[in-house]
Amino acid sequence: MSERMGELIASPRVAPSILSADFARLGTQLDEVMDAGARVIHFDVMDGHFVPPITIGPLVLSAIADQVHDAGGAVDVHLMIEQPERQIAEFAKAGADSITFHREATPHANRVLTAIRELGCLAGVAINPATPVEDVAGLRGYADIVLNMTINPGWGGQEMLPESPAKIERLAPLVGSARIEVDGGIDASTVGSVAQAGTSLFVAGSAVFGSDDPAAAYAEIVAAAGAA
Ligand code: DX5
Ligand code: ZN
């Protein structure tokens, strides 16, 4: 669980987000990107409260976890839900390798990060574009991943907010040894700017699965990011 994910994100990685995949043939879509080298699969959970849409949960995670793990991969769960502390055990049990919740969704961030590690997963905290970087400074040492949203969460296919690279530069000195992840509007043309600013884990949804050739699209983003 956390060991595999830790090894994978020790070097820069592009993580395809299945939010933009064709769910009628999800297994095939996973094979396509994993055959192309993807090893971190991003899994977006929305509850209809923290963000308006409702997406997928532990049932779908448990359906794909073995396939991802058998191919040497890991599942990066991104919870866009209220009261994440109530759900983390279910996601760990369903096969999550890392679990990231939103700083805005709970006043108990230290406790939730610690609980995620105790469940055997890497622990991540996410911040929305309007949340100041200082809001995660007190979590240094507790978080393995700090996810800086580069869009307002809820939907794939939005453009990266132009202020993102500058925000990541302010965030980088505050996170200690945690990896910085970005999510939203990442494609071959935007990934370079956030990589230079200090990011090493790049989520890409529509840029990969919205393409006619997800494997080629993945490879193009990897090349532009200098990642794997
Ligand atoms: C949106 C999700 C993202 C989404 C990104 O709130 O957290 O992971 O899949 O999609 P793109 O890459 O299309 O912006
Ligand atoms: Zn996400």
Coordinates of C-alpha atoms and ligand atoms in Angstrom, one line a residue:
M1 CA 0.0 0.0 0.0
S2 CA 2.0 3.0 1.2
E3 CA 5.4 1.4 0.3
R4 CA 4.6 1.0 -3.3
M5 CA 3.1 4.5 -3.6
G6 CA 6.2 5.9 -1.8
E7 CA 8.5 4.3 -4.3
L8 CA 6.5 5.4 -7.2
I9 CA 6.3 9.0 -6.3
A10 CA 10.0 9.3 -5.3
S11 CA 10.5 10.4 -8.8
P12 CA 8.2 12.7 -10.9
R13 CA 5.0 11.0 -12.1
V14 CA 2.0 11.7 -14.3
A15 CA -1.1 10.2 -12.8
P16 CA -4.0 9.7 -15.3
S17 CA -7.4 10.6 -13.7
I18 CA -10.1 8.1 -14.5
L19 CA -12.8 10.8 -14.0
S20 CA -12.5 11.4 -17.8
A21 CA -12.3 7.7 -18.7
D22 CA -15.1 5.7 -20.4
F23 CA -16.6 3.8 -17.4
A24 CA -18.2 1.2 -19.7
R25 CA -14.7 0.0 -20.5
L26 CA -12.8 1.1 -17.5
G27 CA -10.5 -2.0 -17.3
T28 CA -9.4 -1.6 -20.9
Q29 CA -8.7 2.1 -20.4
L30 CA -6.6 1.3 -17.4
D31 CA -4.6 -1.2 -19.4
E32 CA -4.0 1.4 -22.2
V33 CA -2.4 3.9 -19.9
M34 CA -0.6 1.3 -17.7
D35 CA 0.8 -0.4 -20.9
A36 CA 2.1 3.1 -21.8
G37 CA 4.0 3.3 -18.4
A38 CA 1.5 5.0 -16.1
R39 CA 1.7 3.5 -12.5
V40 CA -0.2 6.1 -10.4
I41 CA -3.9 6.1 -11.1
H42 CA -5.9 9.1 -9.8
F43 CA -9.3 8.3 -8.4
D44 CA -11.7 11.2 -7.8
V45 CA -14.4 10.9 -5.2
M46 CA -17.2 13.6 -5.0
D47 CA -20.1 13.6 -2.6
G48 CA -22.5 16.1 -4.0
H49 CA -21.8 18.4 -1.0
F50 CA -18.2 19.5 -0.9
V51 CA -18.5 19.8 -4.7
P52 CA -21.8 19.5 -6.6
P53 CA -21.2 16.3 -8.6
I54 CA -21.4 12.8 -7.2
T55 CA -18.9 10.4 -8.7
I56 CA -17.5 7.0 -7.5
G57 CA -16.6 5.4 -4.3
P58 CA -15.1 2.3 -2.6
L59 CA -17.1 -0.2 -4.8
V60 CA -15.5 1.0 -8.0
L61 CA -12.1 1.3 -6.2
S62 CA -12.3 -2.3 -5.1
A63 CA -13.2 -3.3 -8.7
I64 CA -10.0 -1.8 -10.2
A65 CA -7.5 -2.1 -7.3
D66 CA -6.2 -5.6 -8.1
Q67 CA -5.7 -4.8 -11.8
V68 CA -3.7 -1.7 -10.9
H69 CA -1.7 -3.4 -8.2
D70 CA -1.0 -6.5 -10.3
A71 CA 0.6 -4.2 -12.9
G72 CA 2.9 -2.7 -10.3
G73 CA 0.7 0.4 -9.9
A74 CA -1.0 2.3 -7.1
V75 CA -4.3 4.1 -6.6
D76 CA -4.2 7.8 -5.6
V77 CA -7.6 8.5 -4.0
H78 CA -8.7 12.2 -4.0
L79 CA -11.6 12.8 -1.6
M80 CA -13.7 15.8 -2.5
I81 CA -16.1 15.1 0.3
E82 CA -17.3 16.5 3.6
Q83 CA -16.2 14.8 6.8
P84 CA -13.5 12.7 5.2
E85 CA -12.6 11.1 8.5
R86 CA -15.8 9.0 8.3
Q87 CA -14.8 7.4 5.0
I88 CA -11.0 6.8 5.0
A89 CA -11.2 3.3 6.5
E90 CA -13.5 2.1 3.7
F91 CA -11.2 3.5 1.0
A92 CA -8.1 1.9 2.6
K93 CA -10.0 -1.4 2.8
A94 CA -11.0 -1.1 -0.9
G95 CA -7.3 -0.8 -2.0
A96 CA -6.3 2.8 -1.8
D97 CA -2.5 3.4 -1.7
S98 CA -2.7 7.1 -0.9
I99 CA -5.7 9.1 0.4
T100 CA -5.9 12.8 0.0
F101 CA -8.7 14.9 1.6
H102 CA -9.4 18.6 1.5
R103 CA -8.1 21.0 4.1
E104 CA -11.4 22.9 3.7
A105 CA -13.5 19.8 4.5
T106 CA -12.4 19.2 8.1
P107 CA -11.1 21.1 11.1
H108 CA -9.1 18.0 12.1
A109 CA -6.5 17.8 9.4
N110 CA -3.6 16.5 11.7
R111 CA -5.8 13.8 13.1
V112 CA -7.1 12.6 9.7
L113 CA -3.5 12.5 8.2
T114 CA -2.4 10.4 11.1
A115 CA -5.4 8.1 10.8
I116 CA -4.7 7.6 7.1
R117 CA -1.1 6.6 7.8
E118 CA -2.3 4.2 10.5
L119 CA -4.5 2.5 7.8
G120 CA -1.3 1.8 5.8
C121 CA -1.7 4.5 3.1
L122 CA 0.3 7.6 2.3
A123 CA -1.5 10.6 3.6
G124 CA -2.4 13.7 1.5
V125 CA -4.0 17.1 2.1
A126 CA -5.4 19.2 -0.7
I127 CA -6.1 22.9 -1.0
N128 CA -8.5 24.8 -3.3
P129 CA -7.2 27.7 -5.3
A130 CA -8.6 30.3 -2.8
T131 CA -7.0 28.6 0.2
P132 CA -3.7 30.2 1.3
V133 CA -0.6 28.0 1.3
E134 CA -0.1 28.9 4.9
D135 CA -3.1 26.7 5.8
V136 CA -1.0 23.6 5.3
A137 CA 2.2 24.8 6.9
G138 CA 1.2 23.3 10.3
L139 CA 0.9 19.9 8.7
R140 CA 4.5 19.5 7.8
G141 CA 5.7 16.1 8.9
Y142 CA 2.1 14.7 8.9
A143 CA 1.4 14.9 5.1
D144 CA 3.2 12.7 2.5
I145 CA 1.5 14.6 -0.3
V146 CA 0.2 18.2 -0.6
L147 CA -2.2 18.5 -3.5
N148 CA -2.5 22.0 -4.9
M149 CA -5.7 22.3 -6.9
T150 CA -5.0 24.1 -10.2
I151 CA -8.7 24.5 -10.9
N152 CA -11.8 24.8 -8.7
P153 CA -12.6 21.1 -8.0
G154 CA -15.7 19.3 -9.3
W155 CA -15.2 18.9 -13.0
G156 CA -12.6 17.7 -15.5
G157 CA -11.8 19.6 -18.6
Q158 CA -11.2 23.1 -17.1
E159 CA -8.3 25.3 -17.9
M160 CA -5.4 25.5 -15.4
L161 CA -5.6 28.8 -13.3
P162 CA -2.7 31.0 -14.5
E163 CA -1.7 31.9 -10.9
S164 CA -0.9 28.2 -10.1
P165 CA 2.9 28.2 -10.7
A166 CA 3.4 31.2 -8.5
K167 CA 1.3 29.6 -5.7
I168 CA 3.3 26.4 -5.9
E169 CA 6.5 28.4 -5.5
R170 CA 5.1 29.8 -2.3
L171 CA 4.0 26.4 -1.2
A172 CA 7.2 24.5 -1.8
P173 CA 9.2 25.8 1.1
L174 CA 6.3 25.0 3.5
V175 CA 5.8 21.2 2.9
G176 CA 9.1 19.7 4.1
S177 CA 9.7 16.3 2.5
A178 CA 6.1 15.9 1.2
R179 CA 5.6 15.7 -2.6
I180 CA 3.6 18.4 -4.3
E181 CA 0.8 17.2 -6.5
V182 CA -1.2 19.3 -9.0
D183 CA -4.7 18.6 -10.3
G184 CA -6.7 20.4 -13.0
G185 CA -6.0 21.6 -16.5
I186 CA -2.7 19.7 -16.7
D187 CA -1.7 18.9 -20.3
A188 CA 1.5 18.9 -22.3
S189 CA 1.4 22.7 -22.6
T190 CA 0.8 23.5 -18.9
V191 CA 2.8 20.8 -17.1
G192 CA 6.2 22.4 -17.6
S193 CA 5.3 25.5 -15.7
V194 CA 4.1 23.6 -12.6
A195 CA 7.0 21.2 -12.8
Q196 CA 9.5 24.1 -12.7
A197 CA 7.7 25.6 -9.8
G198 CA 8.3 22.5 -7.6
T199 CA 5.6 19.9 -8.5
S200 CA 6.4 16.2 -8.9
L201 CA 3.1 14.5 -9.2
F202 CA 0.9 15.6 -12.1
V203 CA -2.8 14.6 -12.5
A204 CA -4.2 14.6 -16.0
G205 CA -7.7 13.6 -16.8
S206 CA -9.2 14.9 -20.0
A207 CA -5.8 15.5 -21.6
V208 CA -5.3 11.7 -21.4
F209 CA -8.7 10.0 -21.6
G210 CA -10.3 12.8 -23.8
S211 CA -7.7 11.9 -26.4
D212 CA -8.3 9.4 -29.2
D213 CA -5.0 7.8 -28.2
P214 CA -4.7 7.9 -24.4
A215 CA -1.3 6.1 -24.4
A216 CA 0.2 8.6 -26.8
A217 CA -1.4 11.5 -24.9
Y218 CA 0.1 10.2 -21.6
A219 CA 3.5 9.8 -23.2
E220 CA 3.4 13.4 -24.5
I221 CA 2.6 14.8 -21.0
V222 CA 5.4 12.7 -19.5
A223 CA 7.9 14.0 -22.0
A224 CA 6.8 17.6 -21.3
A225 CA 7.0 17.2 -17.6
G226 CA 10.3 15.3 -17.5
A227 CA 8.4 12.6 -15.6
A228 CA 7.6 8.9 -15.7
Ligands
DX5_1 C1 -11.5 17.6 -10.6 C2 -10.7 16.4 -10.3 C3 -9.6 16.1 -11.3 C4 -10.0 16.0 -12.7 C5 -9.0 16.7 -13.5 O1 -12.0 18.2 -9.5 O2 -10.1 16.5 -9.0 O3 -8.8 15.0 -10.9 O4 -10.0 14.6 -13.2 O5 -9.4 16.7 -14.8 P1 -8.6 17.5 -15.9 O6 -7.2 16.9 -16.0 O7 -9.4 17.3 -17.2 O8 -8.6 19.0 -15.6
ZN2 ZN -8.6 14.9 -8.5

